[in-house]
mmCIF file of C-alpha atoms in Angstrom:
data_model
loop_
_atom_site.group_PDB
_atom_site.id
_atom_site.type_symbol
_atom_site.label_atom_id
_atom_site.label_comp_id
_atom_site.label_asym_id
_atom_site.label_seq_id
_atom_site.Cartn_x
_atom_site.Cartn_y
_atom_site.Cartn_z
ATOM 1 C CA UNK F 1 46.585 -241.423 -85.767
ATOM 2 C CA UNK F 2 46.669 -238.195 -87.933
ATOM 3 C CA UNK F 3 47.267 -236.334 -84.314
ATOM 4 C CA UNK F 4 50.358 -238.507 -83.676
ATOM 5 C CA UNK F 5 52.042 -237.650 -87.057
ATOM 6 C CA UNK F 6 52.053 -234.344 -86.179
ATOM 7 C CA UNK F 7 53.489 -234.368 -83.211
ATOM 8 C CA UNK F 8 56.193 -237.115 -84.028
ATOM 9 C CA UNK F 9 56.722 -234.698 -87.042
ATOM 10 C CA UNK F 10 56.961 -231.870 -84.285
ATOM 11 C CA UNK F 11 59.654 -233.511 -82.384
ATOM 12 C CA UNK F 12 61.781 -234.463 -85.226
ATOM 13 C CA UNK F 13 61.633 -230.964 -86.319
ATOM 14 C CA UNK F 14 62.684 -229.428 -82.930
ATOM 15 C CA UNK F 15 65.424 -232.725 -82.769
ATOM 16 C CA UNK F 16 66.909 -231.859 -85.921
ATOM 17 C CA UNK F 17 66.685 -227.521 -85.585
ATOM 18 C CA UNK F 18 68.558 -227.846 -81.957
ATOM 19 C CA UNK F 19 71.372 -230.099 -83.552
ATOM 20 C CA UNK F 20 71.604 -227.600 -86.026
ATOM 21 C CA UNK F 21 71.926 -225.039 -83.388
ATOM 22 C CA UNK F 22 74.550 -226.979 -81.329
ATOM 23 C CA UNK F 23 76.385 -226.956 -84.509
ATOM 24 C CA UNK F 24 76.277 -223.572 -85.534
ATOM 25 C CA UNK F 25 77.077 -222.000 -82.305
ATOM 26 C CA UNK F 26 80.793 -221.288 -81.185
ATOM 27 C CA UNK F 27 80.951 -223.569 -77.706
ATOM 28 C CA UNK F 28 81.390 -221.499 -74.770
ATOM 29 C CA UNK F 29 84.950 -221.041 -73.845
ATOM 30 C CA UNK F 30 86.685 -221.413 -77.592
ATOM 31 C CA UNK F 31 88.419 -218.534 -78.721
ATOM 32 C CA UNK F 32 86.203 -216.462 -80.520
ATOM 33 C CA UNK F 33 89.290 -213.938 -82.751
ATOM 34 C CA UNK F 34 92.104 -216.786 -82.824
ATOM 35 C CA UNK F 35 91.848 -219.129 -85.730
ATOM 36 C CA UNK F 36 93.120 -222.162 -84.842
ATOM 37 C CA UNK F 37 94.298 -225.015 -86.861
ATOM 38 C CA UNK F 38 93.008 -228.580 -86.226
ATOM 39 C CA UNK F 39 95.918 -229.960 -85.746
ATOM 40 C CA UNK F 40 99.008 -228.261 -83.866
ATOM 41 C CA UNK F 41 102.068 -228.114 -86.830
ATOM 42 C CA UNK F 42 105.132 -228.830 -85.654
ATOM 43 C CA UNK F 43 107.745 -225.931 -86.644
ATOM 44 C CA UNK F 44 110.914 -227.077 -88.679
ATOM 45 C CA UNK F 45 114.243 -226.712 -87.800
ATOM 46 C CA UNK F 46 115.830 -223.047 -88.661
ATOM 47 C CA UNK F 47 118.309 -220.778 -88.238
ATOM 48 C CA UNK F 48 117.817 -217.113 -87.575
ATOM 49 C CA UNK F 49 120.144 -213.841 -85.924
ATOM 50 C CA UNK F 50 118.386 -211.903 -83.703
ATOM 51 C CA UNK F 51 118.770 -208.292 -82.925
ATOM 52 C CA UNK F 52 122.011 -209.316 -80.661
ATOM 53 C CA UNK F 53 123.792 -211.083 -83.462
ATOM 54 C CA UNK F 54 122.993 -214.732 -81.767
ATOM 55 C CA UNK F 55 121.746 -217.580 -82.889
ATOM 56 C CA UNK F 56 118.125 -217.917 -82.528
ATOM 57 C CA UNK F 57 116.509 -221.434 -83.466
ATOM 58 C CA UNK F 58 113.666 -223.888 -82.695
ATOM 59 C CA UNK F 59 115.182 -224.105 -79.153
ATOM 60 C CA UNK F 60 114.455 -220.393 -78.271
ATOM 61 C CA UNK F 61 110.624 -221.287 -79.254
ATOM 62 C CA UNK F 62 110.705 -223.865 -76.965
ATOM 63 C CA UNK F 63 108.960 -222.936 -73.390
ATOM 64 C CA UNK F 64 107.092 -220.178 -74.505
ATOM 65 C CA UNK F 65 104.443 -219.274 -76.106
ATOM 66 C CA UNK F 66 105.751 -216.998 -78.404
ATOM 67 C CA UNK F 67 103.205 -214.388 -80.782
ATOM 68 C CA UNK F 68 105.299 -213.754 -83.931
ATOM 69 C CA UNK F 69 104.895 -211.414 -87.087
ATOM 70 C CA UNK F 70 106.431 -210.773 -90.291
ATOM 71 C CA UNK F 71 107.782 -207.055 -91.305
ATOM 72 C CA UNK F 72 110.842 -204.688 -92.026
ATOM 73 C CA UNK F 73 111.694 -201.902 -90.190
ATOM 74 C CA UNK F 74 111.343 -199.421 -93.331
ATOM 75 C CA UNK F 75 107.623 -200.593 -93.041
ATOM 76 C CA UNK F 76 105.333 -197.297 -93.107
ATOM 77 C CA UNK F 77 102.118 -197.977 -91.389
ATOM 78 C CA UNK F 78 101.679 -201.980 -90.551
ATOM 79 C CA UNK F 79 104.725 -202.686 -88.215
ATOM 80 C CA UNK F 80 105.263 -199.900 -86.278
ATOM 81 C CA UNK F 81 101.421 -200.103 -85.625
ATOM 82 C CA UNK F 82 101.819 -203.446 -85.120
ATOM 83 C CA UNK F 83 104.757 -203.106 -82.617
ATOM 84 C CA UNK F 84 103.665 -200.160 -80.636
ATOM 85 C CA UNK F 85 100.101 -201.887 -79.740
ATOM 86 C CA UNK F 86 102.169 -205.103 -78.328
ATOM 87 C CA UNK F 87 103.871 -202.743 -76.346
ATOM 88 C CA UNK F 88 100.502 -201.201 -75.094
ATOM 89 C CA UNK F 89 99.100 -204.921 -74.042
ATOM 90 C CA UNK F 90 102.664 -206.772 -73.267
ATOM 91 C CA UNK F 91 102.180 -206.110 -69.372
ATOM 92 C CA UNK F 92 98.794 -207.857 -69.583
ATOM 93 C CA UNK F 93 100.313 -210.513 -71.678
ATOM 94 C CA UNK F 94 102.912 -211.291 -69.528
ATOM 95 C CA UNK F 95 100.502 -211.400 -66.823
ATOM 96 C CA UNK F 96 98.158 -213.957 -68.688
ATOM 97 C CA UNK F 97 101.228 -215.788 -69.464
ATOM 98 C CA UNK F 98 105.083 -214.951 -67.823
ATOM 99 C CA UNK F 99 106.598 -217.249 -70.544
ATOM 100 C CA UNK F 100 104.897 -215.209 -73.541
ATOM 101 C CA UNK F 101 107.369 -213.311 -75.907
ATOM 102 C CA UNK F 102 106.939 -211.315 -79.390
ATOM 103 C CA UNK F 103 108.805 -212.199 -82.124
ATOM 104 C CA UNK F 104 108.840 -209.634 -84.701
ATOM 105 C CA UNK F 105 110.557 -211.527 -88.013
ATOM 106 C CA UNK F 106 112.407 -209.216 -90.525
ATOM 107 C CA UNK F 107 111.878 -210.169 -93.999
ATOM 108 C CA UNK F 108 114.013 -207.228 -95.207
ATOM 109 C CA UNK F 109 117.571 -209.215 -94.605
ATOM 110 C CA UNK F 110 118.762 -206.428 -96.927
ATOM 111 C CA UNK F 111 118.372 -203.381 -94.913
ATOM 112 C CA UNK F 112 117.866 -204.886 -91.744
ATOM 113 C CA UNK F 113 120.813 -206.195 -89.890
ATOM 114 C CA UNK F 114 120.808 -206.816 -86.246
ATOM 115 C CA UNK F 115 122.292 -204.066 -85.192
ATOM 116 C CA UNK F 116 119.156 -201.761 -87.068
ATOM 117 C CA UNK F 117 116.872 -204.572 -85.850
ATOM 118 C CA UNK F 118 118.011 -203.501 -82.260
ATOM 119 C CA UNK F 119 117.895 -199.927 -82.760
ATOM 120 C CA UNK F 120 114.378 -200.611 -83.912
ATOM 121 C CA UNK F 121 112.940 -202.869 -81.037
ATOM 122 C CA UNK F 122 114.347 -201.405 -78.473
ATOM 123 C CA UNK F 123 112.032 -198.429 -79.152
ATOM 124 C CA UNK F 124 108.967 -200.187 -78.680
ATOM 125 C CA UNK F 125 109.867 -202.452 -75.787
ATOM 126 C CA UNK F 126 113.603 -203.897 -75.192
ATOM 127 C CA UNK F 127 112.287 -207.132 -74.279
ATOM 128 C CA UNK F 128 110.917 -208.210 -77.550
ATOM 129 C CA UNK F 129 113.108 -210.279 -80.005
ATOM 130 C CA UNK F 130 113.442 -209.352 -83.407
ATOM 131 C CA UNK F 131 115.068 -211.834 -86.082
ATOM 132 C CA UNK F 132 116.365 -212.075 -89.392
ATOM 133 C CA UNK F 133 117.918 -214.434 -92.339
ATOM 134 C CA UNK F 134 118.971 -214.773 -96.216
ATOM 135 C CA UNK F 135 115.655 -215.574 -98.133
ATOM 136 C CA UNK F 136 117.059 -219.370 -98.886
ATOM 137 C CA UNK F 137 116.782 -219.812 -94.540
ATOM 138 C CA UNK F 138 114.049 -217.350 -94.139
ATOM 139 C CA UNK F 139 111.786 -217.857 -96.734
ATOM 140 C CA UNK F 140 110.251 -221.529 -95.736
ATOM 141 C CA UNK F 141 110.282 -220.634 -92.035
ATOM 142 C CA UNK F 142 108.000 -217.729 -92.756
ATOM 143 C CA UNK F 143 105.831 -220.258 -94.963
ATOM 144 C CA UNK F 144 106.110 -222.814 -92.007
ATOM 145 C CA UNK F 145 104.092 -220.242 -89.663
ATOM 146 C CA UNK F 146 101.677 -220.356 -92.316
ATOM 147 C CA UNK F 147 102.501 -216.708 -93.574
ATOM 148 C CA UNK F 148 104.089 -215.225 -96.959
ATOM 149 C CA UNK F 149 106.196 -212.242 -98.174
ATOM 150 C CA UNK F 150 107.674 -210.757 -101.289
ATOM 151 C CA UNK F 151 109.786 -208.255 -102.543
ATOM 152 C CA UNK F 152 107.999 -205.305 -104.009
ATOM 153 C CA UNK F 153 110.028 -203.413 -106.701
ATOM 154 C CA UNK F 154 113.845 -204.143 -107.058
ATOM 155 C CA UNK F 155 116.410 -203.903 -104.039
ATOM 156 C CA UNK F 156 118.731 -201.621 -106.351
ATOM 157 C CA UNK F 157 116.545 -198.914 -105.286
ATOM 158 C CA UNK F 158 116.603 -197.507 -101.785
ATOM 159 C CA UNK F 159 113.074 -197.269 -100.956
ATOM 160 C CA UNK F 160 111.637 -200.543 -102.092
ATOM 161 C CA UNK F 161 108.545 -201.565 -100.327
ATOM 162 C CA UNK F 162 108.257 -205.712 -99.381
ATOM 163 C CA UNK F 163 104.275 -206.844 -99.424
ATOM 164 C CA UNK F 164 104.034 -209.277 -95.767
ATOM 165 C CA UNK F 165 101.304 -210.430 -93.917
ATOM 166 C CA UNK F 166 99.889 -208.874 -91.534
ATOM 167 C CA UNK F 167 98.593 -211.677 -89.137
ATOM 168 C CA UNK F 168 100.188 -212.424 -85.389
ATOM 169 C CA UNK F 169 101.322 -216.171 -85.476
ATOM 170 C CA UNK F 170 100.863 -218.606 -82.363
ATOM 171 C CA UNK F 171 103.617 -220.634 -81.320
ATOM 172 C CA UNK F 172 103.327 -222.810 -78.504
ATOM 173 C CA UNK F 173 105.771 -224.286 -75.998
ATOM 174 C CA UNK F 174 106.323 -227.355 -77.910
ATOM 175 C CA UNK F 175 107.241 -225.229 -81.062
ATOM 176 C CA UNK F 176 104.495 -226.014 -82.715
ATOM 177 C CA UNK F 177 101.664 -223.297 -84.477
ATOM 178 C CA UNK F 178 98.602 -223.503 -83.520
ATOM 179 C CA UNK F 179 96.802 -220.692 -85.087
ATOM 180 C CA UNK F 180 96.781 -217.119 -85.793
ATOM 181 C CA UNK F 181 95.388 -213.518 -85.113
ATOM 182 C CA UNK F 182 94.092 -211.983 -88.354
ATOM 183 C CA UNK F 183 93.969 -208.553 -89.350
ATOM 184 C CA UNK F 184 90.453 -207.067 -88.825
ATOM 185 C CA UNK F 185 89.420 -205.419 -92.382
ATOM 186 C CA UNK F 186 87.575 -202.346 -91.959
ATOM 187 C CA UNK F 187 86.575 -199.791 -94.703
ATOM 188 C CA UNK F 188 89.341 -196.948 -94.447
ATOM 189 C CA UNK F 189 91.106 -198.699 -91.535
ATOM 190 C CA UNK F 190 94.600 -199.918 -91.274
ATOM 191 C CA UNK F 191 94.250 -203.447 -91.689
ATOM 192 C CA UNK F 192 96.136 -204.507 -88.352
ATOM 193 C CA UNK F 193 95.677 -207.193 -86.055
ATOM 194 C CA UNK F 194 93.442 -206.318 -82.885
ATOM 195 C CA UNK F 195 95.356 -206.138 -79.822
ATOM 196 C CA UNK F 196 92.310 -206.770 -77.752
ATOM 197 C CA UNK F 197 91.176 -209.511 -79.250
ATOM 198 C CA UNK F 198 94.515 -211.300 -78.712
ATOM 199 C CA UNK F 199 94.490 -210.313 -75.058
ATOM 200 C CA UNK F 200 90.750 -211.703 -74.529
ATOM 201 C CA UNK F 201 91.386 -215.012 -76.375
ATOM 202 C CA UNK F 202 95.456 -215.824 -75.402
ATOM 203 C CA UNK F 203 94.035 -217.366 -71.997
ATOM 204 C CA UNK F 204 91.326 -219.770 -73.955
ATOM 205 C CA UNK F 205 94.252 -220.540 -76.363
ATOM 206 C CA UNK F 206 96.908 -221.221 -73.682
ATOM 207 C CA UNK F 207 93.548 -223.489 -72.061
ATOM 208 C CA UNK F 208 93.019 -225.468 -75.232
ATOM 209 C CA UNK F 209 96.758 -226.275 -75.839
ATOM 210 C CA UNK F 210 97.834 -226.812 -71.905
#
């Protein structure tokens, strides 16, 4: 009898360590850098100019999956970083996906108007679409996409420095967000989003959202 607790005692042990296990391992095929949400969020309506000085709206999210980040173009170190390794993996992107396009989102309306926004993306890669708006348009769009900015210091000065995040936003065809790319924190490292991860875990997203 004593013989047969044990080994009932056994099994439950072993039952309840590989449920444990099930749990805390990542199933094979999620996306192991994205953070997704549980629940897709659908975006709200906006109004934006783009680099062209046209509209751009909830209807030019539609179709694509589109990988969007906040910034200014008198950024120092985080953008232009930023913007120059989506350049380095946008031929493999568009490969994973034709209909995927980068959306760089000025939250420098100030300084930035479309025709500096142009200027600025066109140096990285002509294809991507960068977009701006007054703070009262701007401001809850950013927030929508889950992601927040400030003005750092007063915009009577030239050189006034605005504090964004640093995360790459996913937008799917049905203009909704499904997740994000964070920066990877390192000690003494630019805290930037890595391009690689984004191009090994863009196919499982695309999967998980078809």
């Amino acid at each position: 009898m004593k013989q047969k607790v044990v080994i009932a005692l056994g099994l439950l042990v072993a039952l309840v360590g590989g449920i444990y296990l099930s749990l805390s391992l990542k199933p094979s095929g999620m996306p192991e850098h994205a953070s997704l949400y549980p629940q897709a969020r659908e975006v709200p309506d906006f109004t934006l100019l783009d680099q062209q000085g046209q509209r751009f709206g909830k209807e030019r999210l539609t179709g694509h999956w589109t990988l969007a980040f906040t910034g200014y173009t008198f950024c120092p170190d985080i953008c232009p970083t930023t913007l120059a390794e989506l350049k380095r993996i946008y031929p493999q992107l568009k490969a994973i996906s034709p209909d995927i396009q980068v959306l760089f989102l000025s939250v420098d309306p100030n300084r930035d108007t479309p025709e500096r926004l142009n200027e600025y993306v066109n140096f990285f890669e002509p294809e991507f679409i960068a977009a701006s708006a007054e703070h009262a348009e701007l401001f809850p769009f950013v927030r929508s996409l889950g992601m927040m900015y400030a003005i750092a210091g007063s915009t009577d000065t030239p050189d006034y420095l605005v504090d964004h995040s640093a995360s790459v936003t996913v937008i799917n065809p049905k203009a909704q967000v499904v997740g994000r790319f964070k920066p990877v924190l390192a000690p003494g490292a630019m805290a930037v989003v890595n391009p690689d991860h984004i191009l090994q875990d863009m196919p499982l997203v695309i999967e998980t959202y078809r």
